Coordinates of C-alpha atoms and ligand atoms in Angstrom, one line a residue:
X1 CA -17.0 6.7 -14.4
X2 CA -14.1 8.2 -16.3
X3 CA -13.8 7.4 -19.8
X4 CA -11.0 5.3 -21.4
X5 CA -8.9 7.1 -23.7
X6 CA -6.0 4.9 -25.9
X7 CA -3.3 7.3 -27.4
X8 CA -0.8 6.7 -29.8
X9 CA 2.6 8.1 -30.0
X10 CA 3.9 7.6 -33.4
X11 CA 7.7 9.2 -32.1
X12 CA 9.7 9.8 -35.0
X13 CA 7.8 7.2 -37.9
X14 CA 5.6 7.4 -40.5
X15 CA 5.5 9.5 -43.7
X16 CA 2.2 11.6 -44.6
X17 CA 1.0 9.1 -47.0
X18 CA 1.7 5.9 -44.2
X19 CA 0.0 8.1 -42.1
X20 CA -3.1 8.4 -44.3
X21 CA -3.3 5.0 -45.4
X22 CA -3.0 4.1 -41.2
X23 CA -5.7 6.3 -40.3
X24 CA -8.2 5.1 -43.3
X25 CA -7.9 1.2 -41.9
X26 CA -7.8 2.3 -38.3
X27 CA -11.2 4.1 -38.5
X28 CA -12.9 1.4 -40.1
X29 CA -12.0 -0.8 -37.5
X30 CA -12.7 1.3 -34.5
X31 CA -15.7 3.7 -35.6
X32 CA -18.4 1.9 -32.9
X33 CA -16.4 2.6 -30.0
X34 CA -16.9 5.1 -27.2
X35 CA -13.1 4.8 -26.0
X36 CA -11.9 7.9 -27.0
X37 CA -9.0 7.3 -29.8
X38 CA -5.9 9.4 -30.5
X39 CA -2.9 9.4 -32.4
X40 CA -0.1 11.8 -31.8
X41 CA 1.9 12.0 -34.8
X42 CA 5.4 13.8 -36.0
X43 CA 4.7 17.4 -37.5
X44 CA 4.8 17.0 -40.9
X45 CA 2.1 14.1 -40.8
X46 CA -0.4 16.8 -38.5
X47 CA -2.0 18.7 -41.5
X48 CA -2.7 15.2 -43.5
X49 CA -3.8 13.6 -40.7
X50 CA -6.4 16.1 -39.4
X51 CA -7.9 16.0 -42.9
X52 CA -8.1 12.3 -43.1
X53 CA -9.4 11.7 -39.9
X54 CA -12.5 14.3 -40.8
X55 CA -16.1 12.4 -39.9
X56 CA -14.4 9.7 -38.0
X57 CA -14.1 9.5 -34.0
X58 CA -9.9 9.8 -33.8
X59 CA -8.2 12.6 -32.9
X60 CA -5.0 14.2 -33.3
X61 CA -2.0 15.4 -30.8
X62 CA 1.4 17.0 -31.7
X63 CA 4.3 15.2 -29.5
X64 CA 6.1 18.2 -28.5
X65 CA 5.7 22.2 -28.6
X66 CA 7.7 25.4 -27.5
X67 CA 6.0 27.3 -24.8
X68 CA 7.0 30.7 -26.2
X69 CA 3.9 31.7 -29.0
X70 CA 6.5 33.0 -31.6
X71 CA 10.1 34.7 -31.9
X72 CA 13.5 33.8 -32.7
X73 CA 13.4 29.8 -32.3
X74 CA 14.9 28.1 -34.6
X75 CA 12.8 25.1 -35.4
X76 CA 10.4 25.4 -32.9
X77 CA 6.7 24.8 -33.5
X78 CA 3.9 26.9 -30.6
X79 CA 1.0 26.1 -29.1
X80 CA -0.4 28.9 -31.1
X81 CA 0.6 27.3 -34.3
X82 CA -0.5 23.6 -33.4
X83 CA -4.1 25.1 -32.5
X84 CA -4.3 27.0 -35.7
X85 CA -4.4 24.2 -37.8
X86 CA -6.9 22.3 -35.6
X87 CA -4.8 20.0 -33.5
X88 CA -6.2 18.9 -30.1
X89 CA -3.7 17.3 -28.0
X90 CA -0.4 17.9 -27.2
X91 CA 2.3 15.4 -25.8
X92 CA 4.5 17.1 -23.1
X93 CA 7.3 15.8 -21.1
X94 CA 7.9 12.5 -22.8
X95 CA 10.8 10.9 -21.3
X96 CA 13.0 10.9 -24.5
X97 CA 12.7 14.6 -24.8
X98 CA 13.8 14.8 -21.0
X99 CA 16.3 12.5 -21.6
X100 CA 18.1 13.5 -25.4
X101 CA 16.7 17.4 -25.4
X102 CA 17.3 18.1 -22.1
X103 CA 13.7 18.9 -20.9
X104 CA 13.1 19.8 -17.2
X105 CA 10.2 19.7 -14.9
X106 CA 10.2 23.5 -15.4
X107 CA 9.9 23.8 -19.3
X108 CA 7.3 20.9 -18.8
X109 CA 5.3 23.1 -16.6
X110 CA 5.9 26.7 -18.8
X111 CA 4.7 24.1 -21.6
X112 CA 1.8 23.4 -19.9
X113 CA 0.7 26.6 -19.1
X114 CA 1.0 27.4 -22.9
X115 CA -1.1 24.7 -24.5
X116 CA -3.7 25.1 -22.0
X117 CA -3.8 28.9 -22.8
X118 CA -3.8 27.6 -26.4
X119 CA -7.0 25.8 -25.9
X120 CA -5.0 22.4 -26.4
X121 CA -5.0 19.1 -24.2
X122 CA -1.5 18.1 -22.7
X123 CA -0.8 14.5 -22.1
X124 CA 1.7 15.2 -19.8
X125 CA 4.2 12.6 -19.2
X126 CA 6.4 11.5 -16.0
X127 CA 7.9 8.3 -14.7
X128 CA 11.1 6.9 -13.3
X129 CA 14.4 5.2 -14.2
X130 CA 15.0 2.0 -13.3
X131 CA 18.0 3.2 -10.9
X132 CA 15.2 4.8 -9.3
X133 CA 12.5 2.4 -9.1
X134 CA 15.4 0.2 -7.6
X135 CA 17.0 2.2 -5.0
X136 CA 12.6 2.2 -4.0
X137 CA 12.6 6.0 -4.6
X138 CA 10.1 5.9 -7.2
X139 CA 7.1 6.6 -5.4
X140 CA 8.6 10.0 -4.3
X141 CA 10.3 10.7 -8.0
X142 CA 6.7 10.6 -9.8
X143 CA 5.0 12.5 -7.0
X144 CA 7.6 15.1 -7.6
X145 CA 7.5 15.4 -11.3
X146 CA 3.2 15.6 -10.9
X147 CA 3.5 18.8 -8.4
X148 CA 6.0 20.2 -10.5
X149 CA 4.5 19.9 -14.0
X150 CA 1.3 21.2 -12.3
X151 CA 2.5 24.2 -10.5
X152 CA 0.6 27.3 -10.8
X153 CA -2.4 25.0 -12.7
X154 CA -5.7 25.6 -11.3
X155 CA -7.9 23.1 -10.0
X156 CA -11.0 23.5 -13.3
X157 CA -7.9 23.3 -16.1
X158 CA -7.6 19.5 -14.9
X159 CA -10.2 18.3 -16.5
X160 CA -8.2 19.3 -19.9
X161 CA -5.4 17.3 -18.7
X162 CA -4.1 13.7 -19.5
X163 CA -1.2 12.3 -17.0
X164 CA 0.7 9.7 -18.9
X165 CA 2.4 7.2 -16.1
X166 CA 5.5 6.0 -18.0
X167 CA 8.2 3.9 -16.5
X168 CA 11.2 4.3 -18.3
X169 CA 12.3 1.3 -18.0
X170 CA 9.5 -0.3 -19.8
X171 CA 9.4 2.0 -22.2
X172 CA 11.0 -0.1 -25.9
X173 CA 11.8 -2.6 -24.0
X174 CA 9.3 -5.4 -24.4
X175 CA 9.1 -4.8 -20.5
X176 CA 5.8 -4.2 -18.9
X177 CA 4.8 -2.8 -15.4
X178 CA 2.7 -5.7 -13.7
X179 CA -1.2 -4.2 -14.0
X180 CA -0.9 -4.1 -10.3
X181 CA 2.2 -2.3 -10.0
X182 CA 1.0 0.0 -12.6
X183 CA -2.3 0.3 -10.8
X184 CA -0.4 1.1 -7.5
X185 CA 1.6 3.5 -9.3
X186 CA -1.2 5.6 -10.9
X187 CA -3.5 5.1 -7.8
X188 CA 0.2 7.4 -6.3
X189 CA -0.4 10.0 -8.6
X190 CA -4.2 10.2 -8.1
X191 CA -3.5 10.4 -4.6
X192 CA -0.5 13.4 -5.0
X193 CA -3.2 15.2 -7.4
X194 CA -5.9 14.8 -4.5
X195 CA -3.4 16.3 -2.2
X196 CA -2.9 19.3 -4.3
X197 CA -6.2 19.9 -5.5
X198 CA -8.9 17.9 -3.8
X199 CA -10.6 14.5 -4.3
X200 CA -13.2 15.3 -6.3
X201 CA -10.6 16.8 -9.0
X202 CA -7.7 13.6 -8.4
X203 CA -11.4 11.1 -9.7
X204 CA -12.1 12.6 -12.8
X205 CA -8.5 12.6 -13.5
X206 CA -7.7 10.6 -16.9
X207 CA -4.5 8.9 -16.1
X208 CA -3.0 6.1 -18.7
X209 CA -0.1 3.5 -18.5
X210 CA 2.2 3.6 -21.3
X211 CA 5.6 1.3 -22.0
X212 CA 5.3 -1.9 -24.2
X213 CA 1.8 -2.0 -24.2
X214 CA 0.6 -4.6 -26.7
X215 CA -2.9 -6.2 -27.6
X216 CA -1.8 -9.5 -25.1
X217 CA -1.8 -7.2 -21.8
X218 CA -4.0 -4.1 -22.5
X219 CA -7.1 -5.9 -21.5
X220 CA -5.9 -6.7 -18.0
X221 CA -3.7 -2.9 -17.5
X222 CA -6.7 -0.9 -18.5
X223 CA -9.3 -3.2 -16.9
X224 CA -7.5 -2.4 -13.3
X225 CA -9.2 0.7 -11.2
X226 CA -7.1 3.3 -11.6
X227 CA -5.8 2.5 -15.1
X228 CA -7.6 4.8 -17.6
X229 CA -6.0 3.6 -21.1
X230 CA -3.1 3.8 -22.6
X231 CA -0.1 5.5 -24.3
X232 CA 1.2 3.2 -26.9
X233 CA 4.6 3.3 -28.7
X234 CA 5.9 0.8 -30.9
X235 CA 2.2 -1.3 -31.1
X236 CA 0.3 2.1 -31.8
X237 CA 2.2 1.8 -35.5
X238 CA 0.5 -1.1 -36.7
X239 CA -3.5 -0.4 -37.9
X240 CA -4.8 -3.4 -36.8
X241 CA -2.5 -4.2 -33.7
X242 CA -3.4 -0.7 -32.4
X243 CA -7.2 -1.2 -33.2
X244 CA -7.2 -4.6 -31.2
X245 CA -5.8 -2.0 -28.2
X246 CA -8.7 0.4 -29.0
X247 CA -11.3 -2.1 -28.3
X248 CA -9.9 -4.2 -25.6
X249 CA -11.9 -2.5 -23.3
Ligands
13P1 P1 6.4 1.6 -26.3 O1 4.9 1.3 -26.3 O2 7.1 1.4 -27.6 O3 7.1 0.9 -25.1 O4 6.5 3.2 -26.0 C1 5.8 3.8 -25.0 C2 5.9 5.2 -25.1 O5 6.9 5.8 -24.9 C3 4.7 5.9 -25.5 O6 4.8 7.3 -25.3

C-alpha cells in the first residue's frame, strides 16, 4: 500500500507571521493522522516555518531551486542552501514557472539531479494545456515530460520522488479533472515509469492530482487507485479547509 501524502503549495502568499499562525492551527487539527502532510511555502516563510512545525508531523518543501550549488546567480536559492537549513521537499517544474520563467523539461531534469544529490525530495510537476488535452495529445505530452524529467535518474532514487499530475487547465480555475480522468491520467504515468524502470518501481511510486482541489472532491480523487493525494493551491491557504483535505482519507 503506498501512503497518501497531501501537499500544499502556498505560491506567492503568506507572510512569516500568517505562516506561523497557519501552521500552529493546522497541527492541532491534523496531529493523529498517518497521511503524510506538507506545506511548500515561499522562501522567506522556510526558516519560520521549519521552527514552528518542530514536534508536529508536517513538513516543509521550498517551491523552486537553481540546480547550480552556488556562483554568480543573481537571486537564485540551491539545493545546497534549502538543505542546510533543514528543508525536505522541493517543488520542481510547476507549471507557472514553465509557463512565466521559461522552465524546460531540461532545467527540470538538471533540477532534479541536484536536489536529489542534495538529499531533498522533488515533487516534480508535469501536465498539459488545454489546447493539448483537446487536440487528444495529452496522453503523449505527459509521458514526454515524465521520461524527460527523469532522464539519467536511477531506478532506487524513485522512491525519493513525488510526481505531481497537474492539468493546467484546472489549475485556478475552479475546474477539476473528473477522479476518473484523473485516475486514467496518473495510472499513464505509472505505466510510462514502469516502462522505463520496471513495475515493481512504477507501484511504489507516490503520484498526486493537483488543480482546484477542495474539501468537496478530495474524498472521491484520492480514494481512486492510482490517485495518491494531492497538491493543493488556493484551498491549501486556509487552516482548516486544508486540514479537512488532510483527513479526507
Ligand atoms: P489550485 O489548487 O489553486 O488549482 O492550484 C493547484 C496547483 O497549482 C498546486 O501546485
Amino acid at each position: 500500500m503506498r501512503r497518501k501524502v497531501i501537499a500544499g503549495n502556498w505560491k506567492m502568499n503568506m507572510l512569516p507571521n500568517e505562516a506561523i499562525k497557519f501552521i500552529e492551527e493546522l497541527s492541532a487539527q491534523v496531529k493523529n493522522t498517518s497521511n503524510e502532510i506538507i506545506l511548500c511555502v515561499p522562501y522567506t516563510d522556510l526558516f519560520y516555518s521549519l521552527l514552528t512545525v518542530q514536534n508536529t508531523n508536517i513538513k516543509i518543501g521550498a517551491q523552486n531551486m537553481h540546480w547550480e550549488e552556488k556562483g554568480a546567480y543573481t537571486g537564485e536559492i540551491s539545493g545546497q542552501m534549502l538543505k542546510s537549513i533543514g528543508v525536505e521537499y522541493v517543488i520542481i517544474g510547476h507549471s507557472e514557472r514553465r509557463k512565466y520563467f521559461a522552465e524546460t523539461d531540461e532545467t527540470v531534469n538538471k533540477k532534479i539531479k541536484s536536489a536529489l544529490q542534495n538529499e531533498l525530495k522533488p515533487i516534480v510537476c508535469v501536465g498539459e494545456t488545454l489546447e493539448q488535452r483537446e487536440a487528444g495529445n495529452h496522453e503523449n505530452i505527459v509521458r514526454n515530460q515524465v521520461k524527460l524529467a527523469l532522464e539519467g535518474i536511477q531506478s532506487e532514487q524513485l522512491e525519493k520522488i513525488i510526481i505531481a499530475y497537474e492539468p493546467i487547465w484546472a489549475i485556478g480555475t475552479g475546474r477539476t479533472a473528473t477522479s476518473n480522468d484523473a485516475n486514467e491520467m496518473i495510472k499513464t504515468i505509472r505505466n510510462e515509469v514502469a516502462n522505463l524502470y520496471s513495475e515493481e518501481v512504477a507501484q511504489k511510486l507516490i503520484i498526486l492530482y493537483g488543480g482546484s482541489v477542495k474539501s468537496e472532491n478530495s474524498k472521491e480523487l484520492f480514494s481512486t487507485s492510482d490517485i495518491d493525494g494531492g497538491l493543493v493551491g488556493g484551498a491549501s491557504l486556509k487552516p482548516d479547509e486544508f486540514a479537512k483535505i488532510c483527513l479526507s482519507v
